[in-house]
GROMACS .gro file of C-alpha atoms in nm:
model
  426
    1UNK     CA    1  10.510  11.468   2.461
    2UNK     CA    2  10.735  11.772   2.571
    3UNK     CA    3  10.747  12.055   2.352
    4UNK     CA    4  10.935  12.353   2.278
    5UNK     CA    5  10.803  12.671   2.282
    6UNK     CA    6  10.880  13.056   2.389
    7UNK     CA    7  11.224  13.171   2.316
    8UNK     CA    8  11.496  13.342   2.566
    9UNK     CA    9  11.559  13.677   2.472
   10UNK     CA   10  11.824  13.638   2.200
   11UNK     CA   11  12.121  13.886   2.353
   12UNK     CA   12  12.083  13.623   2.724
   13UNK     CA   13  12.259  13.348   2.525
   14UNK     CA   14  12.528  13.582   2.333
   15UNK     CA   15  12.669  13.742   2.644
   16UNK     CA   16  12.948  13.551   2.782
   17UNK     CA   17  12.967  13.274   2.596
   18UNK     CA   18  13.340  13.092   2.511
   19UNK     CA   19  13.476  12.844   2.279
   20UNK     CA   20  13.782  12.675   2.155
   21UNK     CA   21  13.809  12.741   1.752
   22UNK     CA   22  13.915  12.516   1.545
   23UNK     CA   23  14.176  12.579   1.238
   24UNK     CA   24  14.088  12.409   0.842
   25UNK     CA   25  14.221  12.084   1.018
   26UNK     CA   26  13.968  12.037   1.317
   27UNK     CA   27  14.306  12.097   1.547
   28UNK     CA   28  14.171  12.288   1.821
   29UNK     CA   29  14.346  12.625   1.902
   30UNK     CA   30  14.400  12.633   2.272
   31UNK     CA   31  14.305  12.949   2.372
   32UNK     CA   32  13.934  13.053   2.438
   33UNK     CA   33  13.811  13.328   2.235
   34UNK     CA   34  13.471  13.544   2.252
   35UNK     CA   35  13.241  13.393   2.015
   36UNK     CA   36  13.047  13.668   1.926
   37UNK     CA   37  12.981  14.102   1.999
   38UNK     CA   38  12.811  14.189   2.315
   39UNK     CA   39  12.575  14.410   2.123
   40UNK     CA   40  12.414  14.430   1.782
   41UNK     CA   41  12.086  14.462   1.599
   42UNK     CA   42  11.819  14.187   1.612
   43UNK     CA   43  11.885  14.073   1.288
   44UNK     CA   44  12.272  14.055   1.433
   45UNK     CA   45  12.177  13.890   1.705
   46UNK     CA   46  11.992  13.638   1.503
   47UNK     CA   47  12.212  13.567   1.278
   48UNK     CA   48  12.468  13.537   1.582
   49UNK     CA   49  12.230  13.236   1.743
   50UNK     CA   50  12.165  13.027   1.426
   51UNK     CA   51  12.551  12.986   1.409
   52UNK     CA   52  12.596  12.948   1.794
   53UNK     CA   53  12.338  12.683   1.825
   54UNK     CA   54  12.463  12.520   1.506
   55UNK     CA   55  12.848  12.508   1.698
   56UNK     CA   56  12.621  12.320   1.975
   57UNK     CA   57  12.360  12.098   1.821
   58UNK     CA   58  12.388  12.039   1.450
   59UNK     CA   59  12.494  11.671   1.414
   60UNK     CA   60  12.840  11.759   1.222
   61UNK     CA   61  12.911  12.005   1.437
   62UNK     CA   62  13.305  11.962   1.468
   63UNK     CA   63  13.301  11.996   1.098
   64UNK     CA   64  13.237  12.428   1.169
   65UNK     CA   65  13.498  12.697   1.164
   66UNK     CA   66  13.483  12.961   1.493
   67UNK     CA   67  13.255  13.205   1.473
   68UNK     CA   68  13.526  13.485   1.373
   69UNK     CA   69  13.618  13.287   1.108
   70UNK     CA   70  13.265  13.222   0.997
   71UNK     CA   71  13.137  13.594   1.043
   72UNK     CA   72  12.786  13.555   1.034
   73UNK     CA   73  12.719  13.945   1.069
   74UNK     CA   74  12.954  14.027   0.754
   75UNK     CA   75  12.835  13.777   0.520
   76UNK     CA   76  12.489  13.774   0.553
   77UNK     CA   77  12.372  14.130   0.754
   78UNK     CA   78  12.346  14.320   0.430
   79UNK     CA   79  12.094  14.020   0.289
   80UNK     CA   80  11.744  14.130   0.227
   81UNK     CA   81  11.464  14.032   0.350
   82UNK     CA   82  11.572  13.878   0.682
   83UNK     CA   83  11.468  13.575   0.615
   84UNK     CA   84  11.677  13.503   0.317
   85UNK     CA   85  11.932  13.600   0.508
   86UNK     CA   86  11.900  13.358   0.769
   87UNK     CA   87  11.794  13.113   0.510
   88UNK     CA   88  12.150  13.148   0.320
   89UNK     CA   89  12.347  13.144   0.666
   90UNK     CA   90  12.219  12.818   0.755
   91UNK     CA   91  12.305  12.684   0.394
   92UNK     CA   92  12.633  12.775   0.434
   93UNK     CA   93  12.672  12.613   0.770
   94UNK     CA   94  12.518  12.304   0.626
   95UNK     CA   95  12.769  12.288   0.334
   96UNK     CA   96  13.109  12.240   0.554
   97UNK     CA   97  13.025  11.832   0.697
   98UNK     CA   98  13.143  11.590   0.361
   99UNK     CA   99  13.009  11.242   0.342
  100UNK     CA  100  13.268  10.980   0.202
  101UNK     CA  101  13.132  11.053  -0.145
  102UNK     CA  102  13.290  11.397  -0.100
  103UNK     CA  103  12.928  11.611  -0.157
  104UNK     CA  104  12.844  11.792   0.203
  105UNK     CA  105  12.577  11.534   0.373
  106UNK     CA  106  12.312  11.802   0.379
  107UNK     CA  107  12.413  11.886  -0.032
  108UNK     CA  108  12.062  11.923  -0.221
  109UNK     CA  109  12.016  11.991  -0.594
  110UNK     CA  110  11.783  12.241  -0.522
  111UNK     CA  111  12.051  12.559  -0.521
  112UNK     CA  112  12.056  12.745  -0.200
  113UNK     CA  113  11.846  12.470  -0.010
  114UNK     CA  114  12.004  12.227   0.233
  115UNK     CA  115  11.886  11.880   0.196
  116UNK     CA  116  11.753  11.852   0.582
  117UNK     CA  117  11.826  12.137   0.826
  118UNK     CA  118  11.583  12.429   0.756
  119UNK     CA  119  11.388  12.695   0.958
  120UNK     CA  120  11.068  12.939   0.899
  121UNK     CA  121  10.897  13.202   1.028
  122UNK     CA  122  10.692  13.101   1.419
  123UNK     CA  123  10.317  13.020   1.357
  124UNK     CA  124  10.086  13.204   1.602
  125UNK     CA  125  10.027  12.849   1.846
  126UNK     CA  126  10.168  12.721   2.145
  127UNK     CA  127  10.295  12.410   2.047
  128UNK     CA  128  10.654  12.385   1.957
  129UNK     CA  129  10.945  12.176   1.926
  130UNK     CA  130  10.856  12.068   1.569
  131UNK     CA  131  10.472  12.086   1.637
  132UNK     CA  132  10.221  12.265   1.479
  133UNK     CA  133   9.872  12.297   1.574
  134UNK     CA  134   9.625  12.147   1.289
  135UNK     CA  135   9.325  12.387   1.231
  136UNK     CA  136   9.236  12.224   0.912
  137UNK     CA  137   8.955  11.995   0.875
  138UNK     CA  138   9.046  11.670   0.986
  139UNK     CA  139   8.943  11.388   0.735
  140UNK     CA  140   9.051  11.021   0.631
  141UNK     CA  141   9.402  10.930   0.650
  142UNK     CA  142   9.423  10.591   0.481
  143UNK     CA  143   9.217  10.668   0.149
  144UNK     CA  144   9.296  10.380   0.002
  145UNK     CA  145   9.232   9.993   0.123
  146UNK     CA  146   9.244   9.673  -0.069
  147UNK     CA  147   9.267   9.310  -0.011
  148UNK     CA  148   9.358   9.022  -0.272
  149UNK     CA  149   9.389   8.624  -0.206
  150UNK     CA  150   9.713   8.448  -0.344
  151UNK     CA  151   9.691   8.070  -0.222
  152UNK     CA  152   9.658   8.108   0.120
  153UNK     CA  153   9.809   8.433   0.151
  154UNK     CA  154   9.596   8.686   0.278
  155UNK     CA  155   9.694   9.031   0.121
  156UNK     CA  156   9.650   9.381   0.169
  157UNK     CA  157   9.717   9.734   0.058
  158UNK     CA  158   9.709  10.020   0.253
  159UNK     CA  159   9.828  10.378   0.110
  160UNK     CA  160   9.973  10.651   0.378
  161UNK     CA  161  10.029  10.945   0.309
  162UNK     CA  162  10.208  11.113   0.555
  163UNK     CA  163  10.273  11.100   0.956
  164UNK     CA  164  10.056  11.356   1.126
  165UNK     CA  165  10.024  11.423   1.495
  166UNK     CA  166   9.952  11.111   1.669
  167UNK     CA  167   9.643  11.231   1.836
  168UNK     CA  168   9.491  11.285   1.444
  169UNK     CA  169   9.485  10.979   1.279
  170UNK     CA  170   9.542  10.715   1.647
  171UNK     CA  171   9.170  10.598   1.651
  172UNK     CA  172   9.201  10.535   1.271
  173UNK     CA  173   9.471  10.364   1.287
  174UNK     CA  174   9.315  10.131   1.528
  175UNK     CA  175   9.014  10.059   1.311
  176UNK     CA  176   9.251   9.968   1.019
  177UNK     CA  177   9.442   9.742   1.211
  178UNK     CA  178   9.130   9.526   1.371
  179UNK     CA  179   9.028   9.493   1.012
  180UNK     CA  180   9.334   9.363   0.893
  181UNK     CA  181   9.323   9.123   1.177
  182UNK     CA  182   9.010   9.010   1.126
  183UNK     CA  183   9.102   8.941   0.760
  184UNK     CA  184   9.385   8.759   0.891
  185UNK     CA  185   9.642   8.954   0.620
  186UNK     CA  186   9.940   8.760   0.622
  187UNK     CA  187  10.113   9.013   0.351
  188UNK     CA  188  10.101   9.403   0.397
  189UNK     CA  189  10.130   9.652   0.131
  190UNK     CA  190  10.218   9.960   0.246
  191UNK     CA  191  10.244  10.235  -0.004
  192UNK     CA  192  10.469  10.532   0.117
  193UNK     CA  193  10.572  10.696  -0.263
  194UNK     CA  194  10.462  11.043  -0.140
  195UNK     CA  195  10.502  10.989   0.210
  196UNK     CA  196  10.763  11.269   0.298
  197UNK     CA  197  10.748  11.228   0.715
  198UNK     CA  198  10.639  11.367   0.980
  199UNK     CA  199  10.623  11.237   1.314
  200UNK     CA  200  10.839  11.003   1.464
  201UNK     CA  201  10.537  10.915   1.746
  202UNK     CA  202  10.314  10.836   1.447
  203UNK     CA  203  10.542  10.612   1.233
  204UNK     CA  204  10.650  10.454   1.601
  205UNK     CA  205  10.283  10.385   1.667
  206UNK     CA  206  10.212  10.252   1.314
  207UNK     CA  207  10.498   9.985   1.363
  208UNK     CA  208  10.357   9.856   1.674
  209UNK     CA  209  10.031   9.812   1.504
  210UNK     CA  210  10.183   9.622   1.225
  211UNK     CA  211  10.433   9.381   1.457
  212UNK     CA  212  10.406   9.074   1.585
  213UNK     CA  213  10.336   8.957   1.937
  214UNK     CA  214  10.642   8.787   1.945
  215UNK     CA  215  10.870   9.099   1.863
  216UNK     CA  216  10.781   9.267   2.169
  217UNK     CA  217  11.050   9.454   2.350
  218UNK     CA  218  11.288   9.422   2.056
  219UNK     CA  219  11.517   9.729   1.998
  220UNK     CA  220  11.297   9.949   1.702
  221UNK     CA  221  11.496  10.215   1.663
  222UNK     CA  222  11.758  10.477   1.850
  223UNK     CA  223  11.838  10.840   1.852
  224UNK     CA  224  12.211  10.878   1.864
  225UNK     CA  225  12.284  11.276   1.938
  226UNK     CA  226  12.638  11.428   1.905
  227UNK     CA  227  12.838  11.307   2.211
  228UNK     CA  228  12.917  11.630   2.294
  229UNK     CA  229  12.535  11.684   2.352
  230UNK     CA  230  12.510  11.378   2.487
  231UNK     CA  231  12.759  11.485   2.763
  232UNK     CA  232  12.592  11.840   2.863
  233UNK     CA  233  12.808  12.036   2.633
  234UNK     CA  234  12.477  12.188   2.413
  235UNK     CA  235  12.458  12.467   2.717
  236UNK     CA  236  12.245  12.695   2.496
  237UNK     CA  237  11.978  12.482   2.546
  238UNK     CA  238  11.970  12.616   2.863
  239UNK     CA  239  11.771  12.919   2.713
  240UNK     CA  240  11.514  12.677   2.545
  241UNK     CA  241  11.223  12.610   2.739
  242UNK     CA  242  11.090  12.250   2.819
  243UNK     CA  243  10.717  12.246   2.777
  244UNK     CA  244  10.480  12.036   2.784
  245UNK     CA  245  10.228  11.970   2.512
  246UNK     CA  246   9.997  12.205   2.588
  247UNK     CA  247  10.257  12.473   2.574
  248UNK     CA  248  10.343  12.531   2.945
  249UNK     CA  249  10.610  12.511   3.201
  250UNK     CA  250  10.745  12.204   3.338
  251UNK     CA  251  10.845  12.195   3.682
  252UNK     CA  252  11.197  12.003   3.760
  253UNK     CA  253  11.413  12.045   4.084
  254UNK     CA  254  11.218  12.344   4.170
  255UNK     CA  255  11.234  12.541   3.873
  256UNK     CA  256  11.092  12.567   3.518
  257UNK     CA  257  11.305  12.281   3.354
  258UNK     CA  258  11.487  12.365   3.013
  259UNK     CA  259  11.619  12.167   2.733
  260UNK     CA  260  11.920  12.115   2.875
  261UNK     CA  261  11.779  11.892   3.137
  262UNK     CA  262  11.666  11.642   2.843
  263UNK     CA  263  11.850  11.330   2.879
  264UNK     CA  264  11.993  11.271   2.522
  265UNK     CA  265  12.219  10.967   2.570
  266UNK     CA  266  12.142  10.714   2.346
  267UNK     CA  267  12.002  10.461   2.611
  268UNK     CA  268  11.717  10.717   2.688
  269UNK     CA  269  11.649  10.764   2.323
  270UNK     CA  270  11.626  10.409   2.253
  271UNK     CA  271  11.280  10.304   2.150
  272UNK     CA  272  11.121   9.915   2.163
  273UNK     CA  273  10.831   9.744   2.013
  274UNK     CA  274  10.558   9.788   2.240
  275UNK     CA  275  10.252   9.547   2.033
  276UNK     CA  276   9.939   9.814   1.981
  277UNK     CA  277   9.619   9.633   1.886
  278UNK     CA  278   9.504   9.286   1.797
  279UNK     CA  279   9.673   9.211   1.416
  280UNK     CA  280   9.940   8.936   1.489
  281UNK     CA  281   9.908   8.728   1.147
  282UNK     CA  282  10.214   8.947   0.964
  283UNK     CA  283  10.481   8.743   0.746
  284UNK     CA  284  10.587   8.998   0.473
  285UNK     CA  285  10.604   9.355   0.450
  286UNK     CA  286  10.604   9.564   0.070
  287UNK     CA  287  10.694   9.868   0.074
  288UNK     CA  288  10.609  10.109  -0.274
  289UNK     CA  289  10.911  10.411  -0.210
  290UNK     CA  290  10.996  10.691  -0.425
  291UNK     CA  291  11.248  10.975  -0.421
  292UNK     CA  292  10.965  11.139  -0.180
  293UNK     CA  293  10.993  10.864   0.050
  294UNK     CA  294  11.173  11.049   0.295
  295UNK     CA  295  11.230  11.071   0.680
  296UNK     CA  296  11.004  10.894   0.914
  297UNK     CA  297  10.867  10.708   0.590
  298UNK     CA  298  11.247  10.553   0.597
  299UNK     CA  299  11.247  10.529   0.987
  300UNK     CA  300  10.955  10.275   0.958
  301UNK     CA  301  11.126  10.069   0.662
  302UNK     CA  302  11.442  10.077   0.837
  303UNK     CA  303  11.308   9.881   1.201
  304UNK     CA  304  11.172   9.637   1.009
  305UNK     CA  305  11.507   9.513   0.785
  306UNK     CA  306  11.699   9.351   1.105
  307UNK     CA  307  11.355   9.121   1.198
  308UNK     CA  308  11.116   9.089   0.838
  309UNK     CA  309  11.145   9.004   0.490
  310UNK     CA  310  11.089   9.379   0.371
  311UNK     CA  311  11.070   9.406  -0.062
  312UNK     CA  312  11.104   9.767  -0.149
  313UNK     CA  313  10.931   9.884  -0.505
  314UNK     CA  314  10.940  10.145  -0.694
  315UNK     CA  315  11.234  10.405  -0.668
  316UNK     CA  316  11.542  10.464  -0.456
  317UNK     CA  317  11.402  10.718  -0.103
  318UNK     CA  318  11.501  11.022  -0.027
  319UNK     CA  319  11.799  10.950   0.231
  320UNK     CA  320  11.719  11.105   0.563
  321UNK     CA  321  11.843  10.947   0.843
  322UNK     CA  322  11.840  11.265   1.068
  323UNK     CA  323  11.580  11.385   1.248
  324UNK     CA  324  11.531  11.714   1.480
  325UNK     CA  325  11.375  11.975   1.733
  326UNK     CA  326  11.264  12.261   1.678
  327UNK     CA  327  11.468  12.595   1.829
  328UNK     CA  328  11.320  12.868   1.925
  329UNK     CA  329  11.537  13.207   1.779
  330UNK     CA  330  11.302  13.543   1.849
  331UNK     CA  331  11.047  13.476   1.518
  332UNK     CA  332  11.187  13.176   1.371
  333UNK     CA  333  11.164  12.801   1.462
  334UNK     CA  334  11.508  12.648   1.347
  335UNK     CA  335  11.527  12.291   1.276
  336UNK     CA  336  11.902  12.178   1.257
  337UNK     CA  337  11.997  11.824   1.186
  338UNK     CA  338  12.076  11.688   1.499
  339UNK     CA  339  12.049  11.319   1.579
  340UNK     CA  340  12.087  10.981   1.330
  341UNK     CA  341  11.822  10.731   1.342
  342UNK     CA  342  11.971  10.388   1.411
  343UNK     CA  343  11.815  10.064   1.373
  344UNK     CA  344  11.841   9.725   1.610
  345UNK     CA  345  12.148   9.661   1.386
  346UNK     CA  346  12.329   9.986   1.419
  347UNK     CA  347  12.238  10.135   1.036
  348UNK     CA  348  12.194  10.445   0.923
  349UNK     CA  349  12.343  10.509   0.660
  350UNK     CA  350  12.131  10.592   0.366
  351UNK     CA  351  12.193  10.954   0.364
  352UNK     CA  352  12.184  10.842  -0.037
  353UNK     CA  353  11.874  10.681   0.006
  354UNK     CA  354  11.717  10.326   0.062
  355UNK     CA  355  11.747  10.139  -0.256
  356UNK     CA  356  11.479   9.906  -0.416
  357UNK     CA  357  11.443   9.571  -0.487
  358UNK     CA  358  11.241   9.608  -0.770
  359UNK     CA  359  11.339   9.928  -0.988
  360UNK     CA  360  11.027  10.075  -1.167
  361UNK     CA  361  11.022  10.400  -1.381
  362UNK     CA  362  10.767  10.640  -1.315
  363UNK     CA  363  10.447  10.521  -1.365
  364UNK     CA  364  10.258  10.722  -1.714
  365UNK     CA  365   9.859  10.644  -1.605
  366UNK     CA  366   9.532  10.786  -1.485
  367UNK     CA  367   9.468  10.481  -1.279
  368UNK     CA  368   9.427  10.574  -0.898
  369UNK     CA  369   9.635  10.511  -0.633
  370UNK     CA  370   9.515  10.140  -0.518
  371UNK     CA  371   9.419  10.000  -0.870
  372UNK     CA  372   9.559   9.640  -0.914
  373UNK     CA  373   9.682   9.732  -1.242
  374UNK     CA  374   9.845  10.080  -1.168
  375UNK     CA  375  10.201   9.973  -1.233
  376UNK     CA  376  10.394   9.987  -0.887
  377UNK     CA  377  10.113   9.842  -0.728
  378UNK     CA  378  10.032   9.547  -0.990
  379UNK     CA  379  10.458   9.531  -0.971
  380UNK     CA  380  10.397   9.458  -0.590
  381UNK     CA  381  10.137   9.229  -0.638
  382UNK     CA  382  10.355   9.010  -0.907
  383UNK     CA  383  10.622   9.000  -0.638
  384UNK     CA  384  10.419   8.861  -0.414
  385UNK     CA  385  10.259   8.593  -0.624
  386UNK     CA  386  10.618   8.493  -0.705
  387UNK     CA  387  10.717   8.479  -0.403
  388UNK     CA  388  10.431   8.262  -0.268
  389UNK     CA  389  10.418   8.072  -0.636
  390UNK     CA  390  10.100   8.081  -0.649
  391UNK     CA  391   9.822   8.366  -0.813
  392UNK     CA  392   9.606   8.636  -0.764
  393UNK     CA  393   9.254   8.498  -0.706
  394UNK     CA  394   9.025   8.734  -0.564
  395UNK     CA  395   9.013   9.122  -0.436
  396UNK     CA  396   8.787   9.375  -0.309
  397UNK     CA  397   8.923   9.723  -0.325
  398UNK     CA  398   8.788   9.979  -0.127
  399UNK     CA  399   8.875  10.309  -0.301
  400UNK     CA  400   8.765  10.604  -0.075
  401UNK     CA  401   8.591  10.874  -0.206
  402UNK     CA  402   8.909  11.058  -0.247
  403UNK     CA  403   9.127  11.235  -0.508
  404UNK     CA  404   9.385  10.965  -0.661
  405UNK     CA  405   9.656  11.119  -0.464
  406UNK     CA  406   9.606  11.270  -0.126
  407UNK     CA  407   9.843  11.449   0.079
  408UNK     CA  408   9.832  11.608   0.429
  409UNK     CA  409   9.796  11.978   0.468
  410UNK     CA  410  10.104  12.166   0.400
  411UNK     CA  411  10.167  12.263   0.800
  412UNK     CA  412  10.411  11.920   0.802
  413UNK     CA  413  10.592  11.997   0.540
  414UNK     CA  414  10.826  11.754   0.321
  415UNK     CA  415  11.104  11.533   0.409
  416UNK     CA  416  11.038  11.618   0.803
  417UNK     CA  417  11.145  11.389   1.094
  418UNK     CA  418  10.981  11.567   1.407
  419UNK     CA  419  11.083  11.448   1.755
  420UNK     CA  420  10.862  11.528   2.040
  421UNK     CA  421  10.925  11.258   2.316
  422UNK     CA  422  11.175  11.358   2.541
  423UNK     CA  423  11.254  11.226   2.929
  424UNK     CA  424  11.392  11.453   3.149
  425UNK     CA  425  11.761  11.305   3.327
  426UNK     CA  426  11.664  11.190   3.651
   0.00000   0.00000   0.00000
């Protein structure tokens, strides 16, 4: 994994820096103007990057005015505390890109709060680039396990609550999956209601757990970045280091590499299915969603559809087919939208969200999470039985010693799509 980490001083990437603007019909004005003072205070200066890097990276990009017409400094310098500040500037560049429905793409209904792109204060660590070091407790990610028998369909339930670093939950992950091949489960049950995301090398290794053999070097998913990043164009990332996952330097050509020697065509961001483990016996894939199903939750359900019959229960997902990097700006870590996640067929679009095959209101009980007759799940397990015309014979459910519902410590976050493979351009 390569990570970001320290930032460039912020004046560097402010000095000389000079761009075409665009007028209210994305005609571009011919002659190059300076984007932004020489000089200012930090908080000038900061607000100055957020919108320069936005110009660069953020997926809708072409949909922003020029930075005079934008006027970061005069809008949003007089906001108190800094943070808000920032906070509002970055809503307001999220608001300008409309989706065909005619609401901005990143349009929320929490006031103020754009649906994807967001940023926060650096935590003291030197992982970056959408990391951040665990010093919590580490205990059991999948707290709930069950199996059932329908005919001769071998079925299980497994509840996730989240995609944590890779290195957390990878040897658990492996135990799961030998026990789900030694029960021979033909139909998987995986219940993602709360799962908000995380990261994309954790839902990438939980889908080549659960695929077959013969899938194998199939297209999973791709990356697809702005072209004009694609093509070199992003040169602020020139003052973003390239780390690696311990936090240091990397070496390339002689010199500390940055991000701008990333490789972000959409070949080099194309992952495969690469089989992990022994479980080969798959048929049919459940999925229990909910409005919280969000990010790399959605990545998982979405490199399935072109190759499985994949039933979706519950309630329409979040819609986040954008994922990110983190940006280093003096204290902040910025996370801008920047690339679409694209399945083997090209799809992505469920900025709306994923919606369900089975439509369920929200379920009114005190039953825990991996109950047979909590309603979602005993919805799933009806499916099934249709499905496979036959009934539900036996089960053993093995119901941690955990709270009902368990989530992940609050350093991921919600509705996060973290990407932290990268491969330098050779």
């Amino acid at each position: 994994m390569k990570l970001l980490g320290h930032a460039a001083p912020i004046g560097i990437c402010l000095l000389l820096l000079l761009s075409a603007c665009r007028d209210h019909g994305n005609k571009t004005i011919t002659q190059d103007e300076r984007l932004s003072p020489d000089i200012g205070t930090r908080k000038e200066l900061i607000l100055d990057s957020i919108f320069l890097y936005a110009q660069q990276l953020y997926r809708w990009q072409e949909s922003l005015p020029c930075y005079n017409d934008f006027t970061p400094r005069k809008k949003f310098g007089s906001i108190s505390p800094e943070q808000t500040a920032y906070e509002r500037e970055l809503f307001a560049i999220s608001q300008y890109s409309l989706a065909p429905n005619g609401k901005p793409y990143e349009w929320s209904p929490i006031e103020g709060k754009p649906k994807y792109s967001y940023l926060e204060r650096s935590r003291n660590t030197k992982k970056g680039n959408g990391h951040v070091a665990n010093t919590k407790h580490q205990y059991k990610y999948a707290t709930h396990l069950s199996y059932w028998t329908s005919g001769n369909k071998q079925i299980a339930y497994l509840y996730i609550a989240s995609f944590p670093e890779l290195a957390i939950v990878r040897t658990e992950l492996n135990r799961l999956f030998t026990e789900l091949s030694n029960k021979q489960v033909t139909h998987l049950i995986l219940d993602l209601r709360h799962n908000g995301g995380g990261y994309v090398e954790t839902a990438e290794y939980l889908a080549n757990l659960i695929v077959p053999t013969k899938l194998d070097g199939k297209i999973m998913f791709s990356e697809q970045f702005h072209p004009n990043v694609q093509n070199g164009k992003a040169t602020l990332l020139s003052k973003q280091p390239y780390l690696d996952a311990n936090g240091n330097p990397v070496q390339y050509k002689g010199r500390s590499a940055t991000m701008a020697d990333v490789d972000y065509s959409e070949k080099a961001n194309t992952h495969y299915f690469v089989k992990k483990g022994v479980f080969n016996t798959l048929q049919h894939l459940s999925f229990i969603v909910s409005g919280r199903t969000a990010s790399a939750s959605e990545l998982l359900i979405s490199s399935f559809k072109p190759y499985f019959p994949v039933r979706l229960i519950g309630q329409k997902t979040f819609g986040k087919p954008v994922g990110f990097f983190s940006l280093k700006i003096d204290a902040f870590d910025i996370y801008l939208a920047s690339f679409l996640i694209r399945n083997a067929d090209g799809w992505s679009d469920y900025f709306d969200g994923m919606s369900v095959d089975i439509s369920l209101a929200t379920p009114k009980t005190d039953l825990p999470i991996g109950n047979p007759k909590e309603p979602w799940l005993a919805s799933t397990l009806q499916d099934i039985v249709s499905i496979t015309d036959s009934k539900l014979e036996k089960g053993v459910h093995n119901i941690k010693d955990n709270p009902p519902f368990v989530f992940w410590p609050e350093t991921i976050g919600e509705n996060l799509l973290f990407k932290t493979n990268f491969q330098l351009k050779n």
